[in-house]
N, CA and C of each residue as an Amber inpcrd file, in Angstrom:
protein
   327
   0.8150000  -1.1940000   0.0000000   0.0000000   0.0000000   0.0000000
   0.8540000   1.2500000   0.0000000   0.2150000   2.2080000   0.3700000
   0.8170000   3.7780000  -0.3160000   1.7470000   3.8790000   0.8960000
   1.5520000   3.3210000   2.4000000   1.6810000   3.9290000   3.5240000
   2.9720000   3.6000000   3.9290000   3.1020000   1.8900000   3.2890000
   4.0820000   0.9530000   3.3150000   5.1150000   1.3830000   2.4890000
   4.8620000   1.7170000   1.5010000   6.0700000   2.5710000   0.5530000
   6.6210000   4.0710000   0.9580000   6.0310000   4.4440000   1.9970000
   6.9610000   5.6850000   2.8130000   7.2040000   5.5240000   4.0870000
   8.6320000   6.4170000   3.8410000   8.9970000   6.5320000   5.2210000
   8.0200000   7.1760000   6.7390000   8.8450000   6.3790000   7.8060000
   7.8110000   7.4240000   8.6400000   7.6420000   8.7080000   8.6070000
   8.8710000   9.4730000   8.6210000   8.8710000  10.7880000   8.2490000
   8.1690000  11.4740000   7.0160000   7.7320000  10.9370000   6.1520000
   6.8050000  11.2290000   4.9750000   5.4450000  11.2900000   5.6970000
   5.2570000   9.7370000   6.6210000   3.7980000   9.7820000   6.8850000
   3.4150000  11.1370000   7.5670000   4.4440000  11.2560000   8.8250000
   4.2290000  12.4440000  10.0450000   4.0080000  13.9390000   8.9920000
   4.6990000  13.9480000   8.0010000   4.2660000  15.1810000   7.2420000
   3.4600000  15.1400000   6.7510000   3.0180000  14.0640000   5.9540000
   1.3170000  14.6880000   5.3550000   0.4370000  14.3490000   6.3540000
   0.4370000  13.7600000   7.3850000  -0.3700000  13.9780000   8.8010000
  -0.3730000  14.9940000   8.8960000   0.6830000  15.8260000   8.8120000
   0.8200000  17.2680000   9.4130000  -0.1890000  18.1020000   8.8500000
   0.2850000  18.0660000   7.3670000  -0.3030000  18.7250000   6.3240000
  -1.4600000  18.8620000   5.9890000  -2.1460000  17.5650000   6.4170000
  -3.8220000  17.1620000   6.4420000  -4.1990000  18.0680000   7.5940000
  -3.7440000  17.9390000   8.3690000  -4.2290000  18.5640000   9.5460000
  -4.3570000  20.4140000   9.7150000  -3.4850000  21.1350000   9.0830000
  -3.2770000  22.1190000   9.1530000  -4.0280000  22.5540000   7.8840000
  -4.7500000  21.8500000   6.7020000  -5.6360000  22.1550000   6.2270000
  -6.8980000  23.2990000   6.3200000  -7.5770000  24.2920000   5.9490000
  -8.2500000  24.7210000   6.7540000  -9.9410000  23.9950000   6.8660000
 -10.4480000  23.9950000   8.0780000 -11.7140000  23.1920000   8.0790000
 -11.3210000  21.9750000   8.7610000  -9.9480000  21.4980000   8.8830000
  -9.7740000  20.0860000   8.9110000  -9.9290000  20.1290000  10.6770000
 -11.0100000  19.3100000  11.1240000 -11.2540000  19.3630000  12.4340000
 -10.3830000  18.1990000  13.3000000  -9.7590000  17.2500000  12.2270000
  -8.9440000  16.2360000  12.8680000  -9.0040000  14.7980000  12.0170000
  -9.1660000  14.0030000  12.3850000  -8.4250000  12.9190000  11.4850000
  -8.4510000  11.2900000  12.2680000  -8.6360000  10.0550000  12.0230000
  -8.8880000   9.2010000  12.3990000  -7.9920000   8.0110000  11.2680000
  -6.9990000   6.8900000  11.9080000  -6.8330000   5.8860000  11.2540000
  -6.9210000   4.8770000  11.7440000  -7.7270000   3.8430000  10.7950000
  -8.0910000   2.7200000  11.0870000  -7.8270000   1.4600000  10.4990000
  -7.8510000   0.1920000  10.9020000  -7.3480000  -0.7770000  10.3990000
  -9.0600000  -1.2450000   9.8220000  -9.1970000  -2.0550000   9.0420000
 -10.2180000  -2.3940000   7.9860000 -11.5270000  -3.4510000   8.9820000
 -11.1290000  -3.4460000   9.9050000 -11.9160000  -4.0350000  10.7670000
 -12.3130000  -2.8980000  12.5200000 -12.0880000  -1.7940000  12.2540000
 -12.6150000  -0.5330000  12.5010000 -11.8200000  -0.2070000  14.2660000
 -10.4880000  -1.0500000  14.0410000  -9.6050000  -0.9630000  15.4740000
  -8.7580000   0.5420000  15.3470000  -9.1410000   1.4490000  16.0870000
  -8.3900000   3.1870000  15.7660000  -7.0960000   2.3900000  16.2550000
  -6.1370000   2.7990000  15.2930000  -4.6310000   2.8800000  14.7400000
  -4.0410000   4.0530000  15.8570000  -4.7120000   5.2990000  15.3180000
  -4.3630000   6.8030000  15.0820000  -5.4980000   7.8940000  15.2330000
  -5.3260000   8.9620000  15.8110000  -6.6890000   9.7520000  15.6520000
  -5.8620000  11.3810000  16.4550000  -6.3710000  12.2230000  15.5670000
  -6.0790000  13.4870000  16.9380000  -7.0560000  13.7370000  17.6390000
  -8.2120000  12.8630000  17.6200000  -9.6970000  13.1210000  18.6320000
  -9.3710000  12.4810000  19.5130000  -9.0910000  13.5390000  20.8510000
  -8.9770000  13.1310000  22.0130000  -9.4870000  13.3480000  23.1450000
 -10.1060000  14.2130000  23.0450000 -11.1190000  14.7450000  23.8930000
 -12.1210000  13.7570000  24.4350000 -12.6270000  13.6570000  25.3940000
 -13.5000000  12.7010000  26.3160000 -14.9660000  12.5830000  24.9700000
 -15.2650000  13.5530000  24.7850000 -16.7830000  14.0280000  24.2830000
 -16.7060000  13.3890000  22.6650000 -15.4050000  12.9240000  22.0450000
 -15.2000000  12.9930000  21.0970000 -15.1730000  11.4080000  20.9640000
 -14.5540000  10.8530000  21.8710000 -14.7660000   9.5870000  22.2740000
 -15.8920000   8.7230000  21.2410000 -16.8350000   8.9800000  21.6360000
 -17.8770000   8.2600000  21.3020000 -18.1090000   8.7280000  19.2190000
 -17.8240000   9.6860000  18.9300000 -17.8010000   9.9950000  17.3260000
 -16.5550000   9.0910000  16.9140000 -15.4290000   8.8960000  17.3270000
 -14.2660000   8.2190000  16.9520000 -14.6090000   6.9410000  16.3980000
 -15.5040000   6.5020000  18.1110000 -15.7630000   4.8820000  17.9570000
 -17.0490000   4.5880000  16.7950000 -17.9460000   5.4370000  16.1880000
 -19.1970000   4.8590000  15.3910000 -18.2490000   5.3570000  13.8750000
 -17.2660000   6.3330000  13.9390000 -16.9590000   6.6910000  12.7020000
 -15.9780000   5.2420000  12.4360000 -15.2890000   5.0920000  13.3170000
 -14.2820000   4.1260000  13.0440000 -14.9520000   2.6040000  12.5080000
 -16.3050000   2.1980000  13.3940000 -16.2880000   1.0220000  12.7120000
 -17.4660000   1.2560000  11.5600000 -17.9980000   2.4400000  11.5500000
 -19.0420000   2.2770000  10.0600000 -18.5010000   2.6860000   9.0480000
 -17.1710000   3.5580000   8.8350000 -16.8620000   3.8910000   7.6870000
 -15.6270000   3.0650000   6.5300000 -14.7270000   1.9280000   7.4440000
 -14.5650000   1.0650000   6.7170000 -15.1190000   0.6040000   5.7230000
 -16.4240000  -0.1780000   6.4630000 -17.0820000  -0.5550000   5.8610000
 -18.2100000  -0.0390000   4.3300000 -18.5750000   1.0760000   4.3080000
 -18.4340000   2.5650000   3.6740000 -17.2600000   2.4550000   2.1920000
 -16.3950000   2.5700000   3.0250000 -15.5000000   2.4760000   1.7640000
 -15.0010000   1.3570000   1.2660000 -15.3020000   0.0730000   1.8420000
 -14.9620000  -1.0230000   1.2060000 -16.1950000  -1.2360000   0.4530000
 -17.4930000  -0.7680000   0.4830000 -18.5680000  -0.7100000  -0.5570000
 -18.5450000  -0.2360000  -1.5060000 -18.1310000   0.8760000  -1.5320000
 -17.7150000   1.7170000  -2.9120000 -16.0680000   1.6620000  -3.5840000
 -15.1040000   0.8830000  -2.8740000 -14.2880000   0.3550000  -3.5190000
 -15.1270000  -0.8950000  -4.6920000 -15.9030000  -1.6090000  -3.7790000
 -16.3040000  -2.6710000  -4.5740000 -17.1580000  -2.0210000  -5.9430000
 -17.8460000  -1.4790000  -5.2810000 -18.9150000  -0.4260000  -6.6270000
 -18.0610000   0.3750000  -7.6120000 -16.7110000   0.8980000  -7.4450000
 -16.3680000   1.2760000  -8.5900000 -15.5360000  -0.0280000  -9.2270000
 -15.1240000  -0.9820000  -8.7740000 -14.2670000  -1.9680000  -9.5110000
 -15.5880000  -2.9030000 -10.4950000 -17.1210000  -2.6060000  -9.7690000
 -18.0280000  -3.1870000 -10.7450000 -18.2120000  -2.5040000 -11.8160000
 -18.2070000  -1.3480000 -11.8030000 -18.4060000  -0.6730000 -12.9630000
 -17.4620000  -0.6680000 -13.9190000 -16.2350000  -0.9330000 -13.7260000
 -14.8160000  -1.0330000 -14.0090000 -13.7220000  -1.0660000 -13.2960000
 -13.1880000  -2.8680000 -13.9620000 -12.0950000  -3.5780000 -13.1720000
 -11.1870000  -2.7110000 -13.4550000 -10.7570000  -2.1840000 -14.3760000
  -9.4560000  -1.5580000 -14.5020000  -8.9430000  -0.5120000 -13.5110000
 -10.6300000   0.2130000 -12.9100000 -10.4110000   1.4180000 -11.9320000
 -10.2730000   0.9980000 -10.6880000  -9.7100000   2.4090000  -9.5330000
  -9.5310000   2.0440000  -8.3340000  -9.8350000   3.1870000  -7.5490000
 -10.6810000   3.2120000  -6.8580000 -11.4460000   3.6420000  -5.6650000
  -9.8160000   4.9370000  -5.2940000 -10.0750000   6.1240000  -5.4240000
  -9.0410000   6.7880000  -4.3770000  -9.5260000   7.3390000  -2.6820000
 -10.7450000   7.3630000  -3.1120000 -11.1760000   8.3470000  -1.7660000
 -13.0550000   8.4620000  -1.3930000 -13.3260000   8.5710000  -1.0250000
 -15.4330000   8.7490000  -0.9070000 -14.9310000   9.8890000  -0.2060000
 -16.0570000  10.6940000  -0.5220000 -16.2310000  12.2150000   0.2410000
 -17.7200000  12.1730000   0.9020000 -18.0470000  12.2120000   1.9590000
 -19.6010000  12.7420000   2.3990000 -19.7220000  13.6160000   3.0770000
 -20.7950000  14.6510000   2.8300000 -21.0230000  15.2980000   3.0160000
 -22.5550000  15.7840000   3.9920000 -22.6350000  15.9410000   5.0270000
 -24.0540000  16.3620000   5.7340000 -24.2600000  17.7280000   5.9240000
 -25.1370000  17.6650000   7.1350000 -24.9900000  19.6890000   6.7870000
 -24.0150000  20.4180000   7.9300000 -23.7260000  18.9420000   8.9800000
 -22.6220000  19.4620000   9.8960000 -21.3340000  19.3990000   9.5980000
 -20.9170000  18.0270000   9.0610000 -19.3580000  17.7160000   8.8950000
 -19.1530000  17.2990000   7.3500000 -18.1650000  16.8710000   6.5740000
 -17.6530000  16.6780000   5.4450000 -17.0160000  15.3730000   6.0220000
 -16.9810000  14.6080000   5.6670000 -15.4160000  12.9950000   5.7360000
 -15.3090000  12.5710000   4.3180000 -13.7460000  12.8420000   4.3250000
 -12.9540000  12.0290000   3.6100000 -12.5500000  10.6260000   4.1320000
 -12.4580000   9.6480000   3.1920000 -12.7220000   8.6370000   3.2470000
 -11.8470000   7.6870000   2.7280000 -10.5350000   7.5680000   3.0850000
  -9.2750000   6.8720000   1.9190000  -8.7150000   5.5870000   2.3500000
  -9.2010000   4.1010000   1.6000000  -8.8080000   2.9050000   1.6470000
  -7.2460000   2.6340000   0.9990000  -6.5070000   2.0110000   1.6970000
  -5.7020000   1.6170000   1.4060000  -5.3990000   0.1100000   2.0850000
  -4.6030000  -0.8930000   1.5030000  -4.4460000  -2.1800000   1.9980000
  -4.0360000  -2.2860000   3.5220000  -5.4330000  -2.7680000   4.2580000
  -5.1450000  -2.9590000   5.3780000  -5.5320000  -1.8430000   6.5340000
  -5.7510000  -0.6370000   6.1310000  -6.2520000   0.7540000   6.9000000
  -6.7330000   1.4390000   6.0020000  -7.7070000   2.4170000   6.6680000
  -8.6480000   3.4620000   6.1800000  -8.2730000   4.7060000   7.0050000
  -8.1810000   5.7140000   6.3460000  -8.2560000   6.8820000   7.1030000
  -9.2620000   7.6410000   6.6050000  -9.7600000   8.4640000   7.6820000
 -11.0430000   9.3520000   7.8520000 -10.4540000  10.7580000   8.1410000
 -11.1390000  11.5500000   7.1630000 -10.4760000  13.3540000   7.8230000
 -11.8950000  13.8470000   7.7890000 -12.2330000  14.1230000   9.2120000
 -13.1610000  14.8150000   9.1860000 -12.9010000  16.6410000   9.2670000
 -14.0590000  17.4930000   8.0620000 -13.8550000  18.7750000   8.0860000
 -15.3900000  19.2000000   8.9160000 -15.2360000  20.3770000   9.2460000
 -16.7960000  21.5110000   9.0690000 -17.6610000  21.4060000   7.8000000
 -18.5660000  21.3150000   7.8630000 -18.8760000  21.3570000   6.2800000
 -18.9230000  22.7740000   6.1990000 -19.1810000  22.7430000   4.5130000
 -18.6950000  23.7950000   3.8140000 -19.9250000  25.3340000   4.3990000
 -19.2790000  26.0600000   4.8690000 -20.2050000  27.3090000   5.1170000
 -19.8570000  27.3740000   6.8910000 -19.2380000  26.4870000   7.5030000
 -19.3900000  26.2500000   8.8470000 -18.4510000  26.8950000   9.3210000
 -17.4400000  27.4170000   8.7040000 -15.8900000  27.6790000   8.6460000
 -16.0830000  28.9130000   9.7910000
């Protein structure tokens, strides 16, 4: 996977970089069976969004990995974006972990 082919020091920077994004409220990584890896949600209150984002959105994006490889084998899933009227998540599968960046949605800024 992408994560496995860089150094740690690559990862810690575009961690960084994601993060300092503007909107970007923080960030969640997970292994494909929805065990948090990684997260900057640390807060007590936050707790409980970590744990329903972590194990429903795997699953999320291993659906629409599958849905674009039906439409065409040749293609490959980079990312799902959703959008509500509170938050935005990005949504990026890679072999073995998923990461989640949750923003403000758009206007919330």
């Amino acid at each position: 996977g992408t994560v496995a082919r860089m150094g740690s020091l690559q990862v810690e920077e575009t961690l960084k970089r994601i993060q300092q994004q503007k909107g970007v409220e923080g960030y969640i990584i997970s292994d494909e069976q929805g065990t948090v890896l990684r997260t900057t949600f640390v807060d007590e209150t936050e707790k409980d969004m970590v744990a329903k984002l972590s194990q429903d959105l795997p699953a999320l994006a291993t659906r629409a990995s599958s849905a674009v490889r039906d439409l065409d084998p040749t293609n490959v899933m980079r990312f799902v974006r959703v959008q509500t009227r509170k938050k935005e998540l990005m949504i990026a599968k890679d072999s073995g972990f998923v990461m989640m960046v949750v923003q403000g949605a758009v206007g919330q800024e």
